[in-house]
Tab-separated table of C-alpha atoms and ligand atoms in Angstrom:
chain	number	residue	atom	x	y	z
A	23	UNK	CA	-8.888	-10.647	13.860
A	24	UNK	CA	-6.442	-7.761	13.541
A	25	UNK	CA	-5.785	-6.554	9.997
A	26	UNK	CA	-2.067	-7.192	10.429
A	27	UNK	CA	-0.263	-8.949	13.246
A	28	UNK	CA	3.520	-9.073	13.256
A	29	UNK	CA	5.223	-10.991	16.083
A	30	UNK	CA	8.972	-11.176	16.579
A	31	UNK	CA	9.692	-10.836	12.892
A	32	UNK	CA	13.276	-10.820	11.673
A	33	UNK	CA	14.436	-10.386	8.103
A	34	UNK	CA	18.030	-10.842	7.052
A	35	UNK	CA	19.546	-10.524	3.610
A	36	UNK	CA	22.719	-12.334	2.706
A	37	UNK	CA	24.844	-9.992	0.597
A	38	UNK	CA	28.354	-10.107	-0.855
A	39	UNK	CA	29.631	-8.090	2.106
A	40	UNK	CA	27.758	-9.982	4.831
A	41	UNK	CA	24.372	-10.282	6.472
A	42	UNK	CA	22.069	-7.235	6.474
A	43	UNK	CA	19.662	-7.149	9.410
A	44	UNK	CA	16.837	-5.430	7.544
A	45	UNK	CA	14.312	-6.077	10.334
A	46	UNK	CA	14.972	-7.139	13.910
A	47	UNK	CA	12.312	-8.340	16.318
A	48	UNK	CA	9.404	-6.395	14.849
A	49	UNK	CA	6.133	-6.467	16.837
A	50	UNK	CA	3.232	-4.562	15.349
A	51	UNK	CA	-0.536	-4.951	15.363
A	52	UNK	CA	-2.705	-2.959	12.981
A	53	UNK	CA	-6.358	-3.148	13.966
A	54	UNK	CA	-9.152	-3.442	11.425
A	55	UNK	CA	-9.979	0.044	10.172
A	56	UNK	CA	-6.845	1.595	11.618
A	57	UNK	CA	-4.548	3.925	9.659
A	58	UNK	CA	-0.888	3.359	10.521
A	59	UNK	CA	2.068	5.130	8.922
A	60	UNK	CA	5.665	3.894	8.909
A	61	UNK	CA	8.337	6.573	8.927
A	62	UNK	CA	12.098	6.562	9.424
A	63	UNK	CA	15.339	7.140	7.549
A	64	UNK	CA	16.182	5.385	4.325
A	65	UNK	CA	17.253	1.791	4.969
A	66	UNK	CA	15.312	1.286	8.220
A	67	UNK	CA	13.270	-1.526	6.695
A	68	UNK	CA	9.950	0.129	5.843
A	69	UNK	CA	9.707	-1.375	2.363
A	70	UNK	CA	10.947	-4.743	3.577
A	71	UNK	CA	8.176	-4.838	6.189
A	72	UNK	CA	5.583	-3.858	3.569
A	73	UNK	CA	6.843	-6.578	1.236
A	74	UNK	CA	6.524	-9.176	3.990
A	75	UNK	CA	2.955	-8.127	4.764
A	76	UNK	CA	2.135	-8.198	1.032
A	77	UNK	CA	3.614	-11.697	0.745
A	78	UNK	CA	6.222	-10.516	-1.771
A	79	UNK	CA	8.930	-11.949	0.491
A	80	UNK	CA	9.107	-14.178	3.584
A	81	UNK	CA	10.414	-13.363	7.073
A	82	UNK	CA	13.627	-15.098	8.151
A	83	UNK	CA	11.855	-15.842	11.445
A	84	UNK	CA	8.815	-14.730	13.405
A	85	UNK	CA	5.106	-14.717	12.715
A	86	UNK	CA	3.024	-12.573	10.435
A	87	UNK	CA	-0.722	-12.852	9.866
A	88	UNK	CA	-3.228	-10.808	7.867
A	89	UNK	CA	-6.804	-11.038	9.168
A	90	UNK	CA	-5.672	-14.088	11.076
A	91	UNK	CA	-4.449	-15.877	7.935
A	92	UNK	CA	-1.012	-16.446	6.527
A	93	UNK	CA	0.111	-13.635	4.211
A	94	UNK	CA	-0.108	-16.058	1.303
A	95	UNK	CA	-3.709	-17.005	2.054
A	96	UNK	CA	-4.639	-13.324	2.430
A	97	UNK	CA	-3.077	-12.605	-0.971
A	98	UNK	CA	-4.997	-15.451	-2.596
A	99	UNK	CA	-8.207	-14.170	-0.984
A	100	UNK	CA	-7.484	-10.631	-2.282
A	101	UNK	CA	-7.816	-9.287	1.245
A	102	UNK	CA	-5.604	-6.304	0.484
A	103	UNK	CA	-4.831	-3.804	-2.231
A	104	UNK	CA	-1.278	-2.673	-2.933
A	105	UNK	CA	-0.016	0.694	-4.169
A	106	UNK	CA	3.750	0.918	-4.097
A	107	UNK	CA	5.999	3.721	-5.331
A	108	UNK	CA	6.900	1.660	-8.364
A	109	UNK	CA	3.398	1.614	-9.775
A	110	UNK	CA	3.780	-1.941	-11.116
A	111	UNK	CA	1.288	-1.515	-13.951
A	112	UNK	CA	1.008	-4.030	-16.780
A	113	UNK	CA	2.412	-2.169	-19.803
A	114	UNK	CA	0.317	-4.067	-22.341
A	115	UNK	CA	-2.951	-3.166	-20.632
A	116	UNK	CA	-4.719	0.183	-20.957
A	117	UNK	CA	-5.169	2.388	-17.888
A	118	UNK	CA	-8.778	1.181	-17.522
A	119	UNK	CA	-7.772	-2.432	-17.997
A	120	UNK	CA	-5.093	-2.121	-15.305
A	121	UNK	CA	-7.635	-0.730	-12.860
A	122	UNK	CA	-10.097	-3.460	-13.859
A	123	UNK	CA	-7.636	-6.284	-13.220
A	124	UNK	CA	-8.492	-7.054	-9.559
A	125	UNK	CA	-12.188	-7.017	-10.513
A	126	UNK	CA	-11.562	-9.469	-13.344
A	127	UNK	CA	-9.559	-11.751	-11.073
A	128	UNK	CA	-12.464	-11.729	-8.662
A	129	UNK	CA	-14.988	-12.558	-11.382
A	130	UNK	CA	-16.900	-9.260	-11.240
A	131	UNK	CA	-19.341	-9.039	-14.183
A	132	UNK	CA	-18.302	-6.929	-17.136
A	133	UNK	CA	-20.996	-4.236	-16.817
A	134	UNK	CA	-20.329	-3.765	-13.097
A	135	UNK	CA	-16.628	-3.646	-13.833
A	136	UNK	CA	-17.059	-0.889	-16.375
A	137	UNK	CA	-19.080	1.284	-13.962
A	138	UNK	CA	-16.653	0.694	-11.121
A	139	UNK	CA	-13.588	1.451	-13.275
A	140	UNK	CA	-15.214	4.680	-14.484
A	141	UNK	CA	-15.834	5.728	-10.839
A	142	UNK	CA	-12.269	4.937	-9.847
A	143	UNK	CA	-10.749	6.796	-12.799
A	144	UNK	CA	-12.937	9.776	-12.017
A	145	UNK	CA	-11.751	9.730	-8.426
A	146	UNK	CA	-8.089	9.889	-9.420
A	147	UNK	CA	-8.770	12.384	-12.208
A	148	UNK	CA	-7.807	10.132	-15.098
A	149	UNK	CA	-11.100	9.676	-16.941
A	150	UNK	CA	-9.694	11.060	-20.186
A	151	UNK	CA	-6.767	8.680	-19.986
A	152	UNK	CA	-8.768	5.434	-19.726
A	153	UNK	CA	-7.576	4.147	-23.093
A	154	UNK	CA	-3.951	5.256	-22.829
A	155	UNK	CA	-1.138	2.899	-21.904
A	156	UNK	CA	1.099	3.254	-18.840
A	157	UNK	CA	4.189	4.339	-20.812
A	158	UNK	CA	2.182	7.274	-22.170
A	159	UNK	CA	1.658	8.653	-18.639
A	160	UNK	CA	3.846	10.613	-16.227
A	161	UNK	CA	5.141	8.900	-13.065
A	162	UNK	CA	2.529	10.691	-10.962
A	163	UNK	CA	-0.268	9.592	-13.255
A	164	UNK	CA	0.973	6.011	-13.142
A	165	UNK	CA	0.865	6.201	-9.358
A	166	UNK	CA	-2.716	7.390	-9.525
A	167	UNK	CA	-3.605	4.411	-11.715
A	168	UNK	CA	-1.985	2.097	-9.149
A	169	UNK	CA	-3.958	3.778	-6.347
A	170	UNK	CA	-7.215	3.371	-8.290
A	171	UNK	CA	-6.367	-0.289	-8.891
A	172	UNK	CA	-5.580	-0.851	-5.203
A	173	UNK	CA	-9.030	0.499	-4.287
A	174	UNK	CA	-10.959	-1.406	-6.963
A	175	UNK	CA	-12.025	-4.277	-4.750
A	176	UNK	CA	-12.664	-2.080	-1.698
A	177	UNK	CA	-10.173	-4.190	0.229
A	178	UNK	CA	-10.220	-4.391	4.024
A	179	UNK	CA	-6.529	-3.521	3.985
A	180	UNK	CA	-4.504	-1.129	1.854
A	181	UNK	CA	-0.728	-1.449	1.710
A	182	UNK	CA	0.772	1.764	0.384
A	183	UNK	CA	4.504	2.401	0.074
A	184	UNK	CA	5.103	6.069	-0.755
A	185	UNK	CA	2.151	6.032	-3.136
A	186	UNK	CA	2.114	9.831	-3.442
A	187	UNK	CA	5.873	10.256	-3.899
A	188	UNK	CA	5.758	11.291	-7.539
A	189	UNK	CA	2.657	13.484	-7.310
A	190	UNK	CA	2.682	17.246	-7.616
A	191	UNK	CA	1.672	19.149	-4.467
A	192	UNK	CA	-1.930	19.843	-5.465
A	193	UNK	CA	-2.653	16.310	-6.592
A	194	UNK	CA	-1.001	14.959	-3.450
A	195	UNK	CA	-3.234	17.032	-1.186
A	196	UNK	CA	-6.315	15.903	-3.071
A	197	UNK	CA	-5.258	12.251	-2.908
A	198	UNK	CA	-4.497	12.527	0.820
A	199	UNK	CA	-7.965	13.896	1.511
A	200	UNK	CA	-9.566	11.285	-0.753
A	201	UNK	CA	-7.647	8.485	0.928
A	202	UNK	CA	-8.753	9.520	4.417
A	203	UNK	CA	-12.359	9.636	3.216
A	204	UNK	CA	-12.142	6.295	1.390
A	205	UNK	CA	-10.534	4.595	4.374
A	206	UNK	CA	-13.256	5.983	6.664
A	207	UNK	CA	-16.092	5.134	4.255
A	208	UNK	CA	-14.954	1.582	3.575
A	209	UNK	CA	-13.568	0.876	7.047
A	210	UNK	CA	-10.296	-0.235	5.455
A	211	UNK	CA	-7.135	-0.493	7.493
A	212	UNK	CA	-4.168	1.250	5.880
A	213	UNK	CA	-0.436	0.690	6.314
A	214	UNK	CA	1.256	3.673	4.714
A	215	UNK	CA	4.962	4.365	4.194
A	216	UNK	CA	6.006	7.973	3.779
A	217	UNK	CA	9.068	10.205	4.092
A	218	UNK	CA	6.853	13.101	5.101
A	219	UNK	CA	6.189	13.595	8.820
A	220	UNK	CA	3.349	16.076	8.140
A	221	UNK	CA	1.746	13.548	5.806
A	222	UNK	CA	2.040	10.796	8.436
A	223	UNK	CA	0.583	13.070	11.112
A	224	UNK	CA	-2.271	14.203	8.890
A	225	UNK	CA	-3.274	10.739	7.757
A	226	UNK	CA	-2.644	8.410	10.649
A	227	UNK	CA	-4.185	7.028	13.798
A	228	UNK	CA	-0.700	5.897	14.826
A	229	UNK	CA	2.764	6.664	13.485
A	230	UNK	CA	5.403	3.941	13.719
A	231	UNK	CA	8.917	5.384	13.848
A	232	UNK	CA	11.639	3.009	12.667
A	233	UNK	CA	15.433	3.190	12.942
A	234	UNK	CA	18.100	1.491	10.799
A	235	UNK	CA	20.948	-1.000	11.302
A	236	UNK	CA	19.292	-3.119	12.429
A	237	UNK	CA	15.806	-2.135	11.270
A	238	UNK	CA	13.701	-1.730	14.396
A	239	UNK	CA	10.614	0.004	15.674
A	240	UNK	CA	11.901	2.743	17.948
A	241	UNK	CA	8.596	4.378	18.829
A	242	UNK	CA	4.871	4.171	18.164
A	243	UNK	CA	3.109	7.518	18.464
A	244	UNK	CA	-0.698	7.775	18.740
A	245	UNK	CA	-2.104	10.660	16.682
A	246	UNK	CA	-5.724	10.463	17.806
A	247	UNK	CA	-7.052	10.779	21.318
A	248	UNK	CA	-8.845	7.451	20.917
A	249	UNK	CA	-5.906	5.591	19.308
A	250	UNK	CA	-4.401	2.804	21.363
B	22	ADP	P1	13.523	1.528	3.628
B	22	ADP	O1	12.316	1.134	2.845
B	22	ADP	O2	13.199	1.936	5.031
B	22	ADP	O3	14.372	2.530	2.932
B	22	ADP	P2	14.420	-1.162	3.002
B	22	ADP	O4	13.390	-2.036	3.567
B	22	ADP	O5	14.384	-0.882	1.546
B	22	ADP	O6	14.422	0.215	3.814
B	22	ADP	O7	15.864	-1.755	3.343
B	22	ADP	C1	16.240	-2.148	4.655
B	22	ADP	C2	17.662	-2.703	4.615
B	22	ADP	O8	17.635	-3.951	3.919
B	22	ADP	C3	18.638	-1.823	3.869
B	22	ADP	O9	19.881	-1.953	4.484
B	22	ADP	C4	18.643	-2.434	2.496
B	22	ADP	O10	19.868	-2.178	1.842
B	22	ADP	C5	18.489	-3.908	2.796
B	22	ADP	N1	17.826	-4.646	1.722
B	22	ADP	C6	16.550	-4.508	1.311
B	22	ADP	N2	16.256	-5.383	0.329
B	22	ADP	C7	17.390	-6.097	0.114
B	22	ADP	C8	17.747	-7.173	-0.755
B	22	ADP	N3	16.857	-7.683	-1.601
B	22	ADP	N4	18.997	-7.658	-0.681
B	22	ADP	C9	19.880	-7.161	0.198
B	22	ADP	N5	19.627	-6.167	1.042
B	22	ADP	C10	18.397	-5.642	1.018
B	23	ADP	P1	-12.262	-5.855	-23.174
B	23	ADP	O1	-12.151	-5.509	-24.635
B	23	ADP	O2	-12.353	-7.305	-22.891
B	23	ADP	O3	-13.258	-5.023	-22.432
B	23	ADP	P2	-10.152	-4.140	-22.285
B	23	ADP	O4	-8.715	-4.468	-22.115
B	23	ADP	O5	-10.565	-3.079	-23.207
B	23	ADP	O6	-10.825	-5.529	-22.606
B	23	ADP	O7	-10.759	-3.781	-20.864
B	23	ADP	C1	-10.492	-4.557	-19.750
B	23	ADP	C2	-11.331	-4.050	-18.605
B	23	ADP	O8	-11.281	-2.621	-18.498
B	23	ADP	C3	-12.783	-4.418	-18.731
B	23	ADP	O9	-13.179	-4.824	-17.436
B	23	ADP	C4	-13.492	-3.157	-19.119
B	23	ADP	O10	-14.778	-3.134	-18.552
B	23	ADP	C5	-12.592	-2.084	-18.506
B	23	ADP	N1	-12.585	-0.888	-19.371
B	23	ADP	C6	-11.979	-0.727	-20.548
B	23	ADP	N2	-12.125	0.529	-21.007
B	23	ADP	C7	-12.857	1.190	-20.094
B	23	ADP	C8	-13.333	2.540	-19.964
B	23	ADP	N3	-13.092	3.474	-20.903
B	23	ADP	N4	-14.047	2.864	-18.885
B	23	ADP	C9	-14.283	1.942	-17.934
B	23	ADP	N5	-13.847	0.673	-17.961
B	23	ADP	C10	-13.156	0.282	-19.038
């Protein structure tokens, strides 16, 4: 099955001033192993679409499946890892313990967990910060913790909403290169929201261009010769 299949999805928000058409008639298929970026001006519905895929909210109408399952079932099965701009770390858990969380939830043995967490922290350059707590880190470092956590289970799908937004230039370039390698090595599909066209072009197999009011897909641009 496709990693993500979105068919005729609409999302409306009722607000004090009326109905906001955050997403209108969205059709999008992300194949297993494919890297797709979402770009478009603020308010075009990128985060809303990511939240629907991640089962953090429900469509008003339409169909959405993840590996052929409902979004809820895919979440319960830990089919995807999430790294959103708001890192969403648990403040009472150390950096290492945050990264270890998906492994714990999946019942990975303690010794294996420790090795895997050490690898992940090394990859994001935070080995020395394993025992710190999130509020002792910069925004960029917190994002790196969230990225490490999203990769912990080597998910078949990564949902990333501006995960590199708070990173300095050098760290961002390193993380971009690492992400491309990780996605290729693990065969993970990635849905990636960014404000940066160069970043989208560098990373993606296809770039989905969205437009606001109502939030729609206005164009899908293949970035690889072999991309559909
Ligand atoms: P983007 O991520 O592309 O900036 P969003 O998905 O955040 O866009 O928002 C799309 C539209 O939906 C915007 O008009 C936004 O104001 C509106 N919106 C998003 N979430 C809510 C909400 N919880 N309540 C009301 N309106 C919302
Ligand atoms: P515990 O005391 O039960 O190990 P912690 O909150 O210290 O609880 O750690 C939770 C998880 O984080 C465990 O899976 C542990 O293996 C991992 N962990 C903690 N510290 C480190 C570290 N420095 N390096 C690697 N993994 C760590």
